[in-house]
mmCIF file of C-alpha atoms in Angstrom:
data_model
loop_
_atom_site.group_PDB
_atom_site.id
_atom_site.type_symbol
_atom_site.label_atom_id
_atom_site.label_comp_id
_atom_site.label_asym_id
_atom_site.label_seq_id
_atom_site.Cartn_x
_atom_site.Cartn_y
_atom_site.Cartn_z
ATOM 1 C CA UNK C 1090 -9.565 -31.904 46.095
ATOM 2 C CA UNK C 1091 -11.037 -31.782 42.579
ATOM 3 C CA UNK C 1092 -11.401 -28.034 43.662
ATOM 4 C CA UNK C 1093 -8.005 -27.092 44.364
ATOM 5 C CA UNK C 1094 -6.857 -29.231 41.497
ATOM 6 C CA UNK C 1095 -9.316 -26.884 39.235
ATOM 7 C CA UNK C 1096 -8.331 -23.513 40.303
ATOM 8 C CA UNK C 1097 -4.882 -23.537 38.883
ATOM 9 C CA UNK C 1098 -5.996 -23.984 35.853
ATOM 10 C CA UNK C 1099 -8.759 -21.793 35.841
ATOM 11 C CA UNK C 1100 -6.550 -19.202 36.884
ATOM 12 C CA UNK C 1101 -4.594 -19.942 34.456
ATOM 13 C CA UNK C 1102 -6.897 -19.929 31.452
ATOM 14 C CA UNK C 1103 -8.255 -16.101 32.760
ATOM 15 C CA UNK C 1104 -4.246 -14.549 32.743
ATOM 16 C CA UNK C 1105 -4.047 -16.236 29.551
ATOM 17 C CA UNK C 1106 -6.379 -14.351 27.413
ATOM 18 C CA UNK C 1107 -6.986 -16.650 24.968
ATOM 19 C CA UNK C 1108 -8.682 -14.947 22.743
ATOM 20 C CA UNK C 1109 -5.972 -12.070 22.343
ATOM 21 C CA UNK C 1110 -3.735 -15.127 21.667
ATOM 22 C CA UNK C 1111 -5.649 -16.844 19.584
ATOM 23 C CA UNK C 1112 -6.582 -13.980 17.329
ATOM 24 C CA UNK C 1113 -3.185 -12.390 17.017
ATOM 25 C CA UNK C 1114 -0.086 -14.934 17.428
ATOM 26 C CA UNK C 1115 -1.931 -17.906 16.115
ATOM 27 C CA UNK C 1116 -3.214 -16.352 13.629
ATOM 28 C CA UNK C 1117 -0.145 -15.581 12.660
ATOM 29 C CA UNK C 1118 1.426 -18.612 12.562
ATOM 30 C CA UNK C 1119 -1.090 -20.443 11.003
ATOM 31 C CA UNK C 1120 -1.183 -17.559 8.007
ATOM 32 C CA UNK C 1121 2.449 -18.759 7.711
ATOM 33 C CA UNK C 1122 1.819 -22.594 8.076
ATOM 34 C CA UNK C 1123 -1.059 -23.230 5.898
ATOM 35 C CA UNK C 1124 0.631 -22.360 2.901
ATOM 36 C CA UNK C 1125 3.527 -24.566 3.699
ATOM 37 C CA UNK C 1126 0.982 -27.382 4.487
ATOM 38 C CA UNK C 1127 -0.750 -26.522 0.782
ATOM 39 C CA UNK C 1128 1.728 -25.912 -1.252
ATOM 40 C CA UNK C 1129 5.351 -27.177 -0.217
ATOM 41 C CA UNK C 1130 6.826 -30.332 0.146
ATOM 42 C CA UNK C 1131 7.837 -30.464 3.793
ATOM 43 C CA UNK C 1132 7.633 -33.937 5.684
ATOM 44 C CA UNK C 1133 4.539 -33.419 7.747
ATOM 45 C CA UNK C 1134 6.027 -34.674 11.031
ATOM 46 C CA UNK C 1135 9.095 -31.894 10.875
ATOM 47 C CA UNK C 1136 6.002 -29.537 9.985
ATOM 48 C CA UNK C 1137 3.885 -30.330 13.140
ATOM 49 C CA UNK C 1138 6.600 -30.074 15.374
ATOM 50 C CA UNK C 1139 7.324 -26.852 14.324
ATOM 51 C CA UNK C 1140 3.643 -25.615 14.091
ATOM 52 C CA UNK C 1141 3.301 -27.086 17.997
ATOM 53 C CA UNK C 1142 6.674 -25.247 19.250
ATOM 54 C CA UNK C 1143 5.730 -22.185 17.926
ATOM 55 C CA UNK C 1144 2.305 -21.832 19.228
ATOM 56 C CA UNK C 1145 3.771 -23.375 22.627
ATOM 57 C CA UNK C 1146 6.133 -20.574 22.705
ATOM 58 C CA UNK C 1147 3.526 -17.886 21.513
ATOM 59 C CA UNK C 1148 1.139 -19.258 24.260
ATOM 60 C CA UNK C 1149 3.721 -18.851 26.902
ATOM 61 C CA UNK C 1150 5.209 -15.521 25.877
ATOM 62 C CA UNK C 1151 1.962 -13.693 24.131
ATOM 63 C CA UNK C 1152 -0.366 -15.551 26.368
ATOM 64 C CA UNK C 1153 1.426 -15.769 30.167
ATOM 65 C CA UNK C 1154 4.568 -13.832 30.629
ATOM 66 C CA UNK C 1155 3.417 -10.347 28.691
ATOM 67 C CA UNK C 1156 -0.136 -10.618 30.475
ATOM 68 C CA UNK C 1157 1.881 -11.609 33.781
ATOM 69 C CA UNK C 1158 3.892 -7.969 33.291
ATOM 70 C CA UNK C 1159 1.315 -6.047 31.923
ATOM 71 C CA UNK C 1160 -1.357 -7.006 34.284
ATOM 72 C CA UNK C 1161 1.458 -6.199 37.083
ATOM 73 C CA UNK C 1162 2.413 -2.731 35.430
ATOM 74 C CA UNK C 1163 -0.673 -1.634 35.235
ATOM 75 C CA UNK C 1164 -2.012 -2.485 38.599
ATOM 76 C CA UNK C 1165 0.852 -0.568 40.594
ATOM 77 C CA UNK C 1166 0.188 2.344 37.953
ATOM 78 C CA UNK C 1167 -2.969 2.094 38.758
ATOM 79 C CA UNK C 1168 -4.746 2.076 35.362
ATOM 80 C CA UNK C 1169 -6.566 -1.442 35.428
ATOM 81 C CA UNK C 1170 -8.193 -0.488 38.569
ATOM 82 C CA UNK C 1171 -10.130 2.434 36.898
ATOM 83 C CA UNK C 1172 -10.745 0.965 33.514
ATOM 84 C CA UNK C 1173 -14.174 0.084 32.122
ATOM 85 C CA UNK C 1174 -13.024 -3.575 32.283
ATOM 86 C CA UNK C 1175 -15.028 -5.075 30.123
ATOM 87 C CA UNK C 1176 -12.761 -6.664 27.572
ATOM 88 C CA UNK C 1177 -9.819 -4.454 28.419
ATOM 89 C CA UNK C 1178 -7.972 -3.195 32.220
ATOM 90 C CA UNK C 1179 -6.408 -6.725 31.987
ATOM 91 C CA UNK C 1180 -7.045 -10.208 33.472
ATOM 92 C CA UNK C 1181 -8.618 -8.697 36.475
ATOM 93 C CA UNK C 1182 -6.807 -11.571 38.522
ATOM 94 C CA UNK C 1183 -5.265 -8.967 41.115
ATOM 95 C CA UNK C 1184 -8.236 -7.219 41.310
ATOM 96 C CA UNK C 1185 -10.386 -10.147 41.936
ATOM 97 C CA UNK C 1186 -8.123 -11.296 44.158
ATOM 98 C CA UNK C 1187 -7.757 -14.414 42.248
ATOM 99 C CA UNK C 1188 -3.812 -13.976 42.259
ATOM 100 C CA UNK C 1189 -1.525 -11.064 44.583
ATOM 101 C CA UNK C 1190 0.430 -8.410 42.889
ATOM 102 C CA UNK C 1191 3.680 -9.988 44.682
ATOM 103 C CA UNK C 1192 2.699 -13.320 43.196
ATOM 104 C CA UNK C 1193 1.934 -12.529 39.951
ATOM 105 C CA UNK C 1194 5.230 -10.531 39.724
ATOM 106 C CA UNK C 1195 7.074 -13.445 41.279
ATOM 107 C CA UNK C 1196 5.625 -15.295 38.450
ATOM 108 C CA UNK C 1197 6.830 -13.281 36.373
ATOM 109 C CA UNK C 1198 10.462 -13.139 37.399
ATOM 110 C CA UNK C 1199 10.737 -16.756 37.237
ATOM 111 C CA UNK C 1200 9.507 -16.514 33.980
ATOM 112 C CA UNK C 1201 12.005 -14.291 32.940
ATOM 113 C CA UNK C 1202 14.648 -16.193 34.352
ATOM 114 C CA UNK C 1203 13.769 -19.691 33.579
ATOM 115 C CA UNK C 1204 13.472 -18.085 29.902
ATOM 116 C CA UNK C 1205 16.549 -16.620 29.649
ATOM 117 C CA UNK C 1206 18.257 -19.953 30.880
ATOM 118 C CA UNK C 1207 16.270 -21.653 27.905
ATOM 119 C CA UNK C 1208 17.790 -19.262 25.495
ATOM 120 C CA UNK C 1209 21.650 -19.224 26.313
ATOM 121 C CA UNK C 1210 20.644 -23.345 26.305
ATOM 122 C CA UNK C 1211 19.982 -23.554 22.811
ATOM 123 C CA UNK C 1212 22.751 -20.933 21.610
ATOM 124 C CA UNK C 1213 25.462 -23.305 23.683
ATOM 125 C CA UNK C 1214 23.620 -26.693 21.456
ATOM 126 C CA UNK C 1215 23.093 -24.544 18.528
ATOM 127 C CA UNK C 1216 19.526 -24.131 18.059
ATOM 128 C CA UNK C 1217 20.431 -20.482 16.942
ATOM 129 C CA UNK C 1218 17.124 -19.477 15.163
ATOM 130 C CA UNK C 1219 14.780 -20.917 17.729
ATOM 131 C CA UNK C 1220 16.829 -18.766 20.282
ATOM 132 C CA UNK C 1221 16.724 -15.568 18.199
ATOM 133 C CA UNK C 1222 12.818 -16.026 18.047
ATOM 134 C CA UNK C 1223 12.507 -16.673 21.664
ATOM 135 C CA UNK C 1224 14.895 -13.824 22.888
ATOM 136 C CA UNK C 1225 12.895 -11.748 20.495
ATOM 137 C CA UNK C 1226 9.550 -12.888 22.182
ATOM 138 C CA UNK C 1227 11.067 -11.907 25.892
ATOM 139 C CA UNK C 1228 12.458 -9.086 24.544
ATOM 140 C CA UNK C 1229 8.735 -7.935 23.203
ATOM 141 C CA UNK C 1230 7.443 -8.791 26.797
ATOM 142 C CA UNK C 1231 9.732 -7.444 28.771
ATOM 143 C CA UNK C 1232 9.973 -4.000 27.002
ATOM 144 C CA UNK C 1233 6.595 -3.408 26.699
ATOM 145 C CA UNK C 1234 5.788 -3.289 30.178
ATOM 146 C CA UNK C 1235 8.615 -3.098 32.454
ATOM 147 C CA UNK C 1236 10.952 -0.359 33.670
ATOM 148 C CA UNK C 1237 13.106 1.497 32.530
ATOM 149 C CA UNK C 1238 11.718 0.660 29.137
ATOM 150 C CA UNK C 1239 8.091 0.111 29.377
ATOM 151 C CA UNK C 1240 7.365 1.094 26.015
ATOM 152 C CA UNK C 1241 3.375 0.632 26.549
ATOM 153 C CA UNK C 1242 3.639 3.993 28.528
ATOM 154 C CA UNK C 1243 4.784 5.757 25.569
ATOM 155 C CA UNK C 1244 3.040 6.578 22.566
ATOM 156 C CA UNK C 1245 4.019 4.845 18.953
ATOM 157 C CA UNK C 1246 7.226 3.091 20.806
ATOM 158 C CA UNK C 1247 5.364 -0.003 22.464
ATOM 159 C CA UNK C 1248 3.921 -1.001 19.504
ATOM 160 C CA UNK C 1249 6.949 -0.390 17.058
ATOM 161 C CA UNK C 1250 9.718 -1.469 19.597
ATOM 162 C CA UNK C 1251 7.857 -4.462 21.320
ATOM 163 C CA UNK C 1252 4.621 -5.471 19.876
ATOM 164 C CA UNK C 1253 5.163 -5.516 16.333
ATOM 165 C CA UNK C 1254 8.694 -7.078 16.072
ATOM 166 C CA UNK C 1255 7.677 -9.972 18.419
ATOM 167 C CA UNK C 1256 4.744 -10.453 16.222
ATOM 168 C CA UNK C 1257 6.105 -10.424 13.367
ATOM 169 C CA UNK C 1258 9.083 -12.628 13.779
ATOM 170 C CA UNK C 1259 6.120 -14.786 14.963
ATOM 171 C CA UNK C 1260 5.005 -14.436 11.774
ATOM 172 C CA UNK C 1261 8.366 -15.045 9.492
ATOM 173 C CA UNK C 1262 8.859 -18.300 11.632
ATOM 174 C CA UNK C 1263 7.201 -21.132 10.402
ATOM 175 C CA UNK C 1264 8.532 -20.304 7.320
ATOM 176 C CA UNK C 1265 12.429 -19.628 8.240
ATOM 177 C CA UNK C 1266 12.289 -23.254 10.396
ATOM 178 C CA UNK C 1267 11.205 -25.303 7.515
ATOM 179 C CA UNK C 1268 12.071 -23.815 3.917
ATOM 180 C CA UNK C 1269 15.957 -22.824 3.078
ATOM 181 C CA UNK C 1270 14.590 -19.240 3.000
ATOM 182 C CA UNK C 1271 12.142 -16.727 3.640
ATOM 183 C CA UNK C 1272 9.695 -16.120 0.930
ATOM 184 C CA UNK C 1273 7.867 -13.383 -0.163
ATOM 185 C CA UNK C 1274 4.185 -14.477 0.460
ATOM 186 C CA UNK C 1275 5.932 -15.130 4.390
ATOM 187 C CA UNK C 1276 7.046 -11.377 4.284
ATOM 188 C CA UNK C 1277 3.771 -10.185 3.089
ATOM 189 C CA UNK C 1278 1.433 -12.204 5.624
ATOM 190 C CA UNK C 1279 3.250 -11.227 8.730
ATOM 191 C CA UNK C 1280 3.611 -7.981 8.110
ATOM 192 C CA UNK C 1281 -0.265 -7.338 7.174
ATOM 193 C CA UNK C 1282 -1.007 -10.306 10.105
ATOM 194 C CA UNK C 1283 1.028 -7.191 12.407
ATOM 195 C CA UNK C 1284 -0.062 -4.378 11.181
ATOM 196 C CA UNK C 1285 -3.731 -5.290 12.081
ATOM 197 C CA UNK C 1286 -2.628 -6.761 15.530
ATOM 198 C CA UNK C 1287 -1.384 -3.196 16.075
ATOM 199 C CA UNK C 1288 -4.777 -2.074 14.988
ATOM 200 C CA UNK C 1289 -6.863 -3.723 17.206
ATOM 201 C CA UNK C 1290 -4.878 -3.524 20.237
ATOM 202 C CA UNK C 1291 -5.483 0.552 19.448
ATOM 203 C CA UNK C 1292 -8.911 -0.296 19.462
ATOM 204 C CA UNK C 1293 -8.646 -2.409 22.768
ATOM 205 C CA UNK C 1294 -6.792 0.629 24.402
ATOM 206 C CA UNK C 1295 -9.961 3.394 23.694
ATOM 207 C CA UNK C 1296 -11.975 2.386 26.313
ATOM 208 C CA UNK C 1297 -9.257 2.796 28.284
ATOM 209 C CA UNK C 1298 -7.972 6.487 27.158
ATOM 210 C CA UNK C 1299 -9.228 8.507 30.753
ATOM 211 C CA UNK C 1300 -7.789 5.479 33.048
ATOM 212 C CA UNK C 1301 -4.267 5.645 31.270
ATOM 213 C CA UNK C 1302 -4.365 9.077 31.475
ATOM 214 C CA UNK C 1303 -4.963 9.414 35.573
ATOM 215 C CA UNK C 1304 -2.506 6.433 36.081
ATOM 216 C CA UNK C 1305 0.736 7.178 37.861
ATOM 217 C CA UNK C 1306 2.945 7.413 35.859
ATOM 218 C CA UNK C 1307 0.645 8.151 33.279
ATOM 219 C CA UNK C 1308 -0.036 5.525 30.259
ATOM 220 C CA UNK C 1309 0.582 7.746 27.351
ATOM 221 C CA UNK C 1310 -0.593 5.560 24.485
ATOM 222 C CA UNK C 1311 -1.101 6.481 21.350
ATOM 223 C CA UNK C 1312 -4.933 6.563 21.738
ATOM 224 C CA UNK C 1313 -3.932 8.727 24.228
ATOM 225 C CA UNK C 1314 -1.566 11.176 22.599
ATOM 226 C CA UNK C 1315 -4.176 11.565 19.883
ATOM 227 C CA UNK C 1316 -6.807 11.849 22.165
ATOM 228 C CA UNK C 1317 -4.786 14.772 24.335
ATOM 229 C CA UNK C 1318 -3.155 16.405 20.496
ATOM 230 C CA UNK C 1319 -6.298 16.899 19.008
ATOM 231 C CA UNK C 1320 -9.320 15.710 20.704
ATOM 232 C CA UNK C 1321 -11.483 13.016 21.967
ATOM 233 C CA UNK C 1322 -12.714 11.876 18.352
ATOM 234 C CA UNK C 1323 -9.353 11.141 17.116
ATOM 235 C CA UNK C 1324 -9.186 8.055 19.695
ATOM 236 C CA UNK C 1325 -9.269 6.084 16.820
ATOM 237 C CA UNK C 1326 -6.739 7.874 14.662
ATOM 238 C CA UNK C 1327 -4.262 5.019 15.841
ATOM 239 C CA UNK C 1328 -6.075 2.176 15.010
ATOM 240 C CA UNK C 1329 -7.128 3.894 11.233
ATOM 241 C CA UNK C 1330 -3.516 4.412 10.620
ATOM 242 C CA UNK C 1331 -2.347 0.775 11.151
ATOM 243 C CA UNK C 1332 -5.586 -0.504 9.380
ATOM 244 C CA UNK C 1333 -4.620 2.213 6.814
ATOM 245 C CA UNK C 1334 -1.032 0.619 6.579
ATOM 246 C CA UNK C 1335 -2.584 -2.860 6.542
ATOM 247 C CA UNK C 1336 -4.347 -2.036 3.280
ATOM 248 C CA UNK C 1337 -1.105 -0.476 1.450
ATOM 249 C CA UNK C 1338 0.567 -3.787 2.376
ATOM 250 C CA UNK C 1339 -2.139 -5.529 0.917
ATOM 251 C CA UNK C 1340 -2.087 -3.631 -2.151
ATOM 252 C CA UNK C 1341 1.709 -5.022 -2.315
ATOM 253 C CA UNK C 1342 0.341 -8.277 -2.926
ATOM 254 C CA UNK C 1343 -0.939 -7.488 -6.579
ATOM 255 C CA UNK C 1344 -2.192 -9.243 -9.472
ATOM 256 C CA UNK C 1345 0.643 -12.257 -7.745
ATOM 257 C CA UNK C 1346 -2.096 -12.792 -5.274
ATOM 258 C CA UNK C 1347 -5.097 -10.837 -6.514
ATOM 259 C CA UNK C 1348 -7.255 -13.075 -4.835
ATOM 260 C CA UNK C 1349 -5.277 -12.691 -1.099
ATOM 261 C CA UNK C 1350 -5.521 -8.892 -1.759
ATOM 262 C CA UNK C 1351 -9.299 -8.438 -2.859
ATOM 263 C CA UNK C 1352 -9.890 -10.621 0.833
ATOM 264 C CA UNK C 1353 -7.447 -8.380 3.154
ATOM 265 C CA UNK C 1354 -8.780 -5.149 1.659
ATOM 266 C CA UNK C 1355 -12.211 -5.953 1.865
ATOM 267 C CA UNK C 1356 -11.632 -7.419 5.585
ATOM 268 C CA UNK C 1357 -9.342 -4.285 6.681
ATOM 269 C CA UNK C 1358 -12.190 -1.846 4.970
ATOM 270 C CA UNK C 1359 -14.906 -3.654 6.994
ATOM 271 C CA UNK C 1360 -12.601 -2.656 10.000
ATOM 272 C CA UNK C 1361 -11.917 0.420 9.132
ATOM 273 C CA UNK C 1362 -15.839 1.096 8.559
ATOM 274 C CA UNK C 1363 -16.749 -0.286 12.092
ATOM 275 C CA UNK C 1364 -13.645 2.016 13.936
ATOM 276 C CA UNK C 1365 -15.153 4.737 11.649
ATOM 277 C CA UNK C 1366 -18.844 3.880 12.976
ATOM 278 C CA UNK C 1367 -18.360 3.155 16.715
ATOM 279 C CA UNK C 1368 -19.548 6.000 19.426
ATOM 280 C CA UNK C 1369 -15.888 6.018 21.242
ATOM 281 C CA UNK C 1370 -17.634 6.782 24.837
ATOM 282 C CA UNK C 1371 -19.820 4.333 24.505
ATOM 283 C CA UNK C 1372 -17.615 1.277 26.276
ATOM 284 C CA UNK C 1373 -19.886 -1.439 25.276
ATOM 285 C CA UNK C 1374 -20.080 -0.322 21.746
ATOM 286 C CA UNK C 1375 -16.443 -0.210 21.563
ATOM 287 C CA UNK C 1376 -15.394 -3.746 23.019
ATOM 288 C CA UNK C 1377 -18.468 -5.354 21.177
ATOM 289 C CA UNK C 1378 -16.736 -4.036 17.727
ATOM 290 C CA UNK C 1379 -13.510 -5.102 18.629
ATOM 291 C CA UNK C 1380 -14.550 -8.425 19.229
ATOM 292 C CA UNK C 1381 -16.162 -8.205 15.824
ATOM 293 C CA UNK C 1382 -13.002 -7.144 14.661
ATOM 294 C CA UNK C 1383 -11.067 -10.065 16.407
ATOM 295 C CA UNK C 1384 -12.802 -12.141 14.343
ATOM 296 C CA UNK C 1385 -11.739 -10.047 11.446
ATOM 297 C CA UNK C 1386 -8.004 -10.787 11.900
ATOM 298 C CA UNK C 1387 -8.404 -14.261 12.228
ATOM 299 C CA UNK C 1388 -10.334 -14.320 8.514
ATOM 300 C CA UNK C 1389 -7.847 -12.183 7.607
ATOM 301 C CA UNK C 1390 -5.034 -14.374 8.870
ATOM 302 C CA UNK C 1391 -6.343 -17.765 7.210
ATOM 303 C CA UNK C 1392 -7.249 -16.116 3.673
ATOM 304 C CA UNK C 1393 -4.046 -14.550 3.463
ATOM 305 C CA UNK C 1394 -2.652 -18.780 4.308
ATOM 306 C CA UNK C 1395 -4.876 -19.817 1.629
ATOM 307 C CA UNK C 1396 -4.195 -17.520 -1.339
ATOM 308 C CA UNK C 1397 -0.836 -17.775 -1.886
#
């Protein structure tokens, strides 16, 4: 009994990816929280609730549905089956066995579904904003790994069309739900908190490079494109561009927040100097720094909540 009660749940907690999560859309929102919690006046109840919603919804979203699609994309493409698998190739659930490909895409549809329900729910009671950010988040999920779009197939487009505006948005929330509007340290912390989700998930996607490229269709990503344009040592051209464009933003921040920018350029440049340093064929090398680099964003995230 205590079995069958447990494996839903472990199941569960493996699709998840919880440490993708964690590092990426909760860091995110709590770059955007802290301050609020610091420096604002906001009654801490109206805060909390709105810190829980939004990592409910980036857990569901971030966490289940876009693993739930990707994990099924990439398994009838092929891709996951021939990839290194040690932190990337997905949850490994429908390769384990763990879950079907027809369940896991069931899953997913009644994710979709249920989601979509929620949404034209709160538009008809008026709950515009939390609507916008969830439509956005479904939006990012479906896109990025679904037909006809499947933007993850194609190089520059997932992460521009799905990833980074569902991020983002992530980002701008907390902010937008409690203060009359947006302000500029918000703007500046989720775009920087985006730009280096973009960067790792380059990283994540090197290992993979010769999988994505036998899949069927093939899964042209941009560590792909640069790998095919001009050579297997620009596999990390991707990921030094966003870090690259992390570091301008940071730059933005100025002698306003000379503290927050000395931390995010000195993070980024530690980044940079480990995508610069790691043997790209050598798997274990490459998932090792990225977990280093996990970290990274989630420093990264908080300092940028703390010096505002």
């Amino acid at each position: 009994m205590n079995q069958s009660i447990l494996a839903p749940i472990k199941n569960s907690w493996i699709l998840l990816r919880s440490i993708a999560v964690v590092s990426s859309s909760v860091t995110t929102i709590v770059s955007t929280i802290l301050p609020i919690l610091l420096y604002y006046t906001v009654a801490p109840d109206k805060l909390l609730l709105v810190f829980l919603l939004l990592l409910f919804g980036a857990f569901l979203i971030h966490g289940v549905l876009t693993h739930v699609l990707n994990d099924f994309a990439d398994y009838n493409s092929g891709t996951d089956q021939n990839s290194p698998a040690i932190l990337s190739g997905g949850s490994r659930v429908i390769q384990t066995g763990v879950i079907s490909a027809s369940s896991l895409w069931l899953l997913g549809k009644w994710l979709i579904f249920s989601l979509s329900l929620i949404v034209v729910g709160l538009i008809i009671f008026g709950f515009f904003k939390i609507a916008l950010l969830l439509a956005i988040g479904l939006w990012g999920a479906i896109s990025y790994s679904l037909r006809p779009f499947q933007f993850s197939y194609r190089p520059f487009i997932g992460e521009w069309l799905s990833m980074f505006p569902s991020v983002f948005v992530l980002g701008l929330a907390g902010a937008w739900l409690t203060l009359d509007s947006i302000p500029t340290w918000a703007l500046q912390n989720a775009l920087i908190n985006a730009l280096f989700c973009l960067a790792w998930v380059m990283v994540h996607h090197i290992p993979d490079r010769d999988a994505d490229r036998n899949a069927s269709p093939i899964k042209k990503t941009s560590v792909v494109w640069a790998f095919e344009k001009f050579g297997s040592a620009f596999s990390r051209l991707p990921a030094l561009l966003y870090f690259t464009m992390a570091g301008l933003c940071a730059v933005w921040l100025g002698a306003d927040r000379i503290l927050a920018m000395i931390g995010a350029l000195a993070v980024i440049a530690t980044a940079i100097f480990l995508v610069l340093k790691m043997q790209i064929d050598n798997h274990y090398q490459v998932s090792a720094y990225e977990k280093i680099i996990l970290i990274l964003a989630m420093i990264n995230g908080v300092w940028l909540g703390i010096f505002t």
